């Protein structure tokens, strides 16, 4: 757990052997399945952040 007793939420971007990018989302300590493919790491990160922001809004989490 993080310092504020809140589980960590983050987006991780990875590049596969075929050159495509994917993101994995961890929200409140739960890791969700890999999503993709994306053409570049910026698109993958932006998509992941958008999903994370939507999940935080739905859960009523405080905005950082």
CSV table of N, CA, C and O in Angstrom, one decimal:
chain,number,residue,atom,x,y,z
A,1,UNK,N,0.8,-1.2,0.0
A,1,UNK,CA,0.0,0.0,0.0
A,1,UNK,C,0.9,1.3,0.0
A,1,UNK,O,2.0,1.2,0.5
A,2,UNK,N,0.4,2.3,-0.6
A,2,UNK,CA,1.1,3.6,-0.6
A,2,UNK,C,1.0,4.3,0.7
A,2,UNK,O,0.4,3.9,1.6
A,3,UNK,N,1.7,5.4,0.8
A,3,UNK,CA,1.9,6.1,2.0
A,3,UNK,C,0.5,6.6,2.6
A,3,UNK,O,0.3,6.6,3.8
A,4,UNK,N,-0.4,7.0,1.7
A,4,UNK,CA,-1.7,7.5,2.2
A,4,UNK,C,-2.7,6.4,2.4
A,4,UNK,O,-3.9,6.6,2.5
A,5,UNK,N,-2.3,5.1,2.6
A,5,UNK,CA,-3.1,4.0,2.8
A,5,UNK,C,-4.1,3.8,1.6
A,5,UNK,O,-5.1,3.1,1.8
A,6,UNK,N,-3.8,4.3,0.5
A,6,UNK,CA,-4.5,4.1,-0.8
A,6,UNK,C,-3.7,3.2,-1.6
A,6,UNK,O,-2.5,3.3,-1.7
A,7,UNK,N,-4.4,2.3,-2.3
A,7,UNK,CA,-3.7,1.4,-3.2
A,7,UNK,C,-3.2,2.2,-4.4
A,7,UNK,O,-3.8,3.2,-4.8
A,8,UNK,N,-2.1,1.7,-5.0
A,8,UNK,CA,-1.5,2.4,-6.1
A,8,UNK,C,-2.3,2.2,-7.4
A,8,UNK,O,-2.7,1.1,-7.7
A,9,UNK,N,-2.5,3.3,-8.2
A,9,UNK,CA,-3.1,3.2,-9.5
A,9,UNK,C,-2.1,3.7,-10.5
A,9,UNK,O,-1.5,4.8,-10.3
A,10,UNK,N,-1.9,2.9,-11.6
A,10,UNK,CA,-0.9,3.4,-12.6
A,10,UNK,C,-1.1,2.7,-13.9
A,10,UNK,O,-1.9,1.7,-14.0
A,11,UNK,N,-0.5,3.3,-14.9
A,11,UNK,CA,-0.6,2.7,-16.3
A,11,UNK,C,0.9,2.4,-16.7
A,11,UNK,O,1.8,3.2,-16.5
A,12,UNK,N,1.0,1.1,-17.2
A,12,UNK,CA,2.3,0.7,-17.6
A,12,UNK,C,2.3,0.4,-19.1
A,12,UNK,O,1.4,-0.3,-19.5
A,13,UNK,N,3.2,0.9,-19.9
A,13,UNK,CA,3.3,0.7,-21.3
A,13,UNK,C,4.4,-0.2,-21.6
A,13,UNK,O,5.5,-0.1,-21.1
A,14,UNK,N,4.2,-1.2,-22.5
A,14,UNK,CA,5.2,-2.1,-22.9
A,14,UNK,C,5.2,-2.3,-24.4
A,14,UNK,O,4.2,-2.1,-25.1
A,15,UNK,N,6.4,-2.6,-24.9
A,15,UNK,CA,6.6,-2.9,-26.4
A,15,UNK,C,6.8,-4.3,-26.6
A,15,UNK,O,7.6,-5.0,-25.9
A,16,UNK,N,6.0,-4.9,-27.5
A,16,UNK,CA,6.1,-6.3,-27.8
A,16,UNK,C,7.2,-6.5,-28.9
A,16,UNK,O,7.6,-5.6,-29.5
A,17,UNK,N,7.5,-7.8,-29.2
A,17,UNK,CA,8.5,-8.1,-30.2
A,17,UNK,C,8.1,-7.6,-31.6
A,17,UNK,O,9.0,-7.2,-32.3
A,18,UNK,N,6.9,-7.6,-31.9
A,18,UNK,CA,6.4,-7.2,-33.2
A,18,UNK,C,6.4,-5.7,-33.4
A,18,UNK,O,6.0,-5.2,-34.4
A,19,UNK,N,6.8,-4.9,-32.4
A,19,UNK,CA,6.9,-3.4,-32.5
A,19,UNK,C,5.7,-2.7,-32.1
A,19,UNK,O,5.6,-1.5,-32.2
A,20,UNK,N,4.6,-3.4,-31.6
A,20,UNK,CA,3.4,-2.7,-31.2
A,20,UNK,C,3.4,-2.5,-29.7
A,20,UNK,O,4.1,-3.2,-28.9
A,21,UNK,N,2.7,-1.5,-29.3
A,21,UNK,CA,2.6,-1.1,-27.9
A,21,UNK,C,1.3,-1.5,-27.2
A,21,UNK,O,0.3,-1.4,-27.9
A,22,UNK,N,1.4,-1.8,-26.0
A,22,UNK,CA,0.2,-2.2,-25.2
A,22,UNK,C,0.3,-1.5,-23.8
A,22,UNK,O,1.4,-1.1,-23.4
A,23,UNK,N,-0.9,-1.4,-23.1
A,23,UNK,CA,-0.8,-0.9,-21.8
A,23,UNK,C,-1.5,-1.8,-20.8
A,23,UNK,O,-2.4,-2.6,-21.2
A,24,UNK,N,-1.0,-1.8,-19.6
A,24,UNK,CA,-1.6,-2.5,-18.5
A,24,UNK,C,-2.1,-1.5,-17.4
A,24,UNK,O,-1.3,-0.6,-17.1
A,25,UNK,N,-3.2,-1.7,-16.9
A,25,UNK,CA,-3.8,-0.7,-15.9
A,25,UNK,C,-3.9,-1.4,-14.6
A,25,UNK,O,-4.3,-2.5,-14.5
A,26,UNK,N,-3.3,-0.7,-13.6
A,26,UNK,CA,-3.5,-1.1,-12.2
A,26,UNK,C,-4.3,-0.1,-11.5
A,26,UNK,O,-3.9,1.1,-11.4
A,27,UNK,N,-5.5,-0.4,-10.9
A,27,UNK,CA,-6.3,0.5,-10.3
A,27,UNK,C,-6.7,0.0,-8.9
A,27,UNK,O,-7.2,-1.1,-8.8
A,28,UNK,N,-6.3,0.7,-7.9
A,28,UNK,CA,-6.5,0.3,-6.5
A,28,UNK,C,-6.0,-1.0,-6.2
A,28,UNK,O,-6.6,-1.8,-5.5
A,29,UNK,N,-4.8,-1.3,-6.7
A,29,UNK,CA,-4.1,-2.6,-6.4
A,29,UNK,C,-4.6,-3.7,-7.3
A,29,UNK,O,-4.0,-4.8,-7.1
A,30,UNK,N,-5.5,-3.6,-8.2
A,30,UNK,CA,-6.0,-4.6,-9.0
A,30,UNK,C,-5.5,-4.4,-10.4
A,30,UNK,O,-5.6,-3.3,-11.0
A,31,UNK,N,-4.8,-5.4,-11.0
A,31,UNK,CA,-4.2,-5.3,-12.4
A,31,UNK,C,-5.2,-5.8,-13.4
A,31,UNK,O,-5.7,-6.9,-13.2
A,32,UNK,N,-5.5,-5.0,-14.4
A,32,UNK,CA,-6.5,-5.4,-15.4
A,32,UNK,C,-5.7,-5.9,-16.6
A,32,UNK,O,-4.5,-5.6,-16.8
A,33,UNK,N,-6.4,-6.7,-17.5
A,33,UNK,CA,-5.7,-7.3,-18.7
A,33,UNK,C,-5.1,-6.2,-19.6
A,33,UNK,O,-5.5,-5.1,-19.7
A,34,UNK,N,-4.2,-6.7,-20.4
A,34,UNK,CA,-3.4,-5.9,-21.3
A,34,UNK,C,-4.4,-5.4,-22.4
A,34,UNK,O,-5.2,-6.2,-22.9
A,35,UNK,N,-4.3,-4.1,-22.8
A,35,UNK,CA,-5.1,-3.6,-23.9
A,35,UNK,C,-4.2,-3.1,-25.0
A,35,UNK,O,-3.1,-2.5,-24.8
A,36,UNK,N,-4.6,-3.2,-26.3
A,36,UNK,CA,-3.8,-2.8,-27.4
A,36,UNK,C,-4.2,-3.5,-28.6
A,36,UNK,O,-5.2,-4.2,-28.6
A,37,UNK,N,-3.5,-3.4,-29.7
A,37,UNK,CA,-2.2,-2.7,-29.8
A,37,UNK,C,-2.3,-1.3,-30.2
A,37,UNK,O,-3.4,-0.8,-30.7
A,38,UNK,N,-1.3,-0.5,-30.0
A,38,UNK,CA,-1.2,0.9,-30.4
A,38,UNK,C,0.1,1.1,-31.2
A,38,UNK,O,1.0,0.3,-31.1
A,39,UNK,N,0.1,2.1,-32.1
A,39,UNK,CA,1.2,2.3,-33.0
A,39,UNK,C,2.4,2.9,-32.3
A,39,UNK,O,3.5,2.6,-32.7
A,40,UNK,N,2.2,3.7,-31.2
A,40,UNK,CA,3.4,4.2,-30.5
A,40,UNK,C,3.1,4.3,-29.0
A,40,UNK,O,2.0,4.2,-28.6
A,41,UNK,N,4.1,4.5,-28.2
A,41,UNK,CA,4.0,4.5,-26.8
A,41,UNK,C,3.1,5.7,-26.3
A,41,UNK,O,2.4,5.6,-25.2
A,42,UNK,N,3.1,6.8,-27.0
A,42,UNK,CA,2.3,7.9,-26.5
A,42,UNK,C,0.8,7.6,-26.6
A,42,UNK,O,0.0,8.0,-25.8
A,43,UNK,N,0.4,6.9,-27.7
A,43,UNK,CA,-1.0,6.6,-27.9
A,43,UNK,C,-1.4,5.6,-26.8
A,43,UNK,O,-2.5,5.7,-26.2
A,44,UNK,N,-0.6,4.6,-26.5
A,44,UNK,CA,-0.9,3.6,-25.5
A,44,UNK,C,-1.0,4.3,-24.1
A,44,UNK,O,-1.9,4.0,-23.4
A,45,UNK,N,-0.1,5.2,-23.8
A,45,UNK,CA,-0.1,5.9,-22.5
A,45,UNK,C,-1.4,6.8,-22.4
A,45,UNK,O,-2.0,6.8,-21.3
A,46,UNK,N,-1.7,7.5,-23.4
A,46,UNK,CA,-2.9,8.4,-23.4
A,46,UNK,C,-4.1,7.5,-23.2
A,46,UNK,O,-5.0,7.9,-22.5
A,47,UNK,N,-4.3,6.4,-23.9
A,47,UNK,CA,-5.4,5.6,-23.8
A,47,UNK,C,-5.5,5.0,-22.4
A,47,UNK,O,-6.6,5.0,-21.8
A,48,UNK,N,-4.4,4.6,-21.8
A,48,UNK,CA,-4.4,4.1,-20.5
A,48,UNK,C,-4.8,5.2,-19.4
A,48,UNK,O,-5.5,4.9,-18.5
A,49,UNK,N,-4.2,6.4,-19.6
A,49,UNK,CA,-4.6,7.5,-18.7
A,49,UNK,C,-6.1,7.8,-18.8
A,49,UNK,O,-6.7,8.1,-17.8
A,50,UNK,N,-6.6,7.8,-20.0
A,50,UNK,CA,-8.0,8.1,-20.2
A,50,UNK,C,-8.9,7.0,-19.4
A,50,UNK,O,-9.9,7.4,-18.8
A,51,UNK,N,-8.5,5.8,-19.5
A,51,UNK,CA,-9.3,4.7,-18.8
A,51,UNK,C,-9.1,4.9,-17.3
A,51,UNK,O,-10.1,4.8,-16.6
A,52,UNK,N,-7.9,5.2,-16.9
A,52,UNK,CA,-7.7,5.4,-15.4
A,52,UNK,C,-8.5,6.6,-14.9
A,52,UNK,O,-9.2,6.5,-13.9
A,53,UNK,N,-8.6,7.7,-15.6
A,53,UNK,CA,-9.3,8.8,-15.2
A,53,UNK,C,-10.8,8.5,-15.2
A,53,UNK,O,-11.5,8.9,-14.2
A,54,UNK,N,-11.3,7.8,-16.1
A,54,UNK,CA,-12.7,7.4,-16.1
A,54,UNK,C,-13.0,6.5,-14.9
A,54,UNK,O,-14.1,6.6,-14.3
A,55,UNK,N,-12.1,5.5,-14.6
A,55,UNK,CA,-12.4,4.7,-13.5
A,55,UNK,C,-12.3,5.4,-12.2
A,55,UNK,O,-13.2,5.2,-11.3
A,56,UNK,N,-11.4,6.4,-12.0
A,56,UNK,CA,-11.4,7.2,-10.8
A,56,UNK,C,-12.6,8.1,-10.7
A,56,UNK,O,-13.2,8.2,-9.6
A,57,UNK,N,-13.1,8.6,-11.8
A,57,UNK,CA,-14.4,9.4,-11.7
A,57,UNK,C,-15.6,8.6,-11.3
A,57,UNK,O,-16.4,9.0,-10.5
A,58,UNK,N,-15.6,7.4,-11.9
A,58,UNK,CA,-16.7,6.5,-11.5
A,58,UNK,C,-16.7,6.0,-10.1
A,58,UNK,O,-17.7,5.9,-9.4
A,59,UNK,N,-15.5,5.8,-9.6
A,59,UNK,CA,-15.3,5.4,-8.2
A,59,UNK,C,-15.4,6.5,-7.2
A,59,UNK,O,-15.4,6.3,-6.0
A,60,UNK,N,-15.3,7.7,-7.7
A,60,UNK,CA,-15.4,8.9,-6.8
A,60,UNK,C,-14.0,9.1,-6.0
A,60,UNK,O,-14.0,9.7,-5.0
A,61,UNK,N,-13.0,8.7,-6.7
A,61,UNK,CA,-11.6,8.8,-6.1
A,61,UNK,C,-11.2,10.3,-6.2
A,61,UNK,O,-11.6,11.0,-7.1
A,62,UNK,N,-10.4,10.7,-5.2
A,62,UNK,CA,-10.0,12.1,-5.2
A,62,UNK,C,-9.0,12.3,-6.4
A,62,UNK,O,-8.2,11.4,-6.7
A,63,UNK,N,-9.0,13.5,-7.0
A,63,UNK,CA,-8.2,13.8,-8.2
A,63,UNK,C,-6.8,14.2,-7.7
A,63,UNK,O,-6.7,15.0,-6.8
A,64,UNK,N,-5.8,13.7,-8.3
A,64,UNK,CA,-4.4,14.0,-7.9
A,64,UNK,C,-3.9,15.1,-8.8
A,64,UNK,O,-4.3,15.4,-9.8
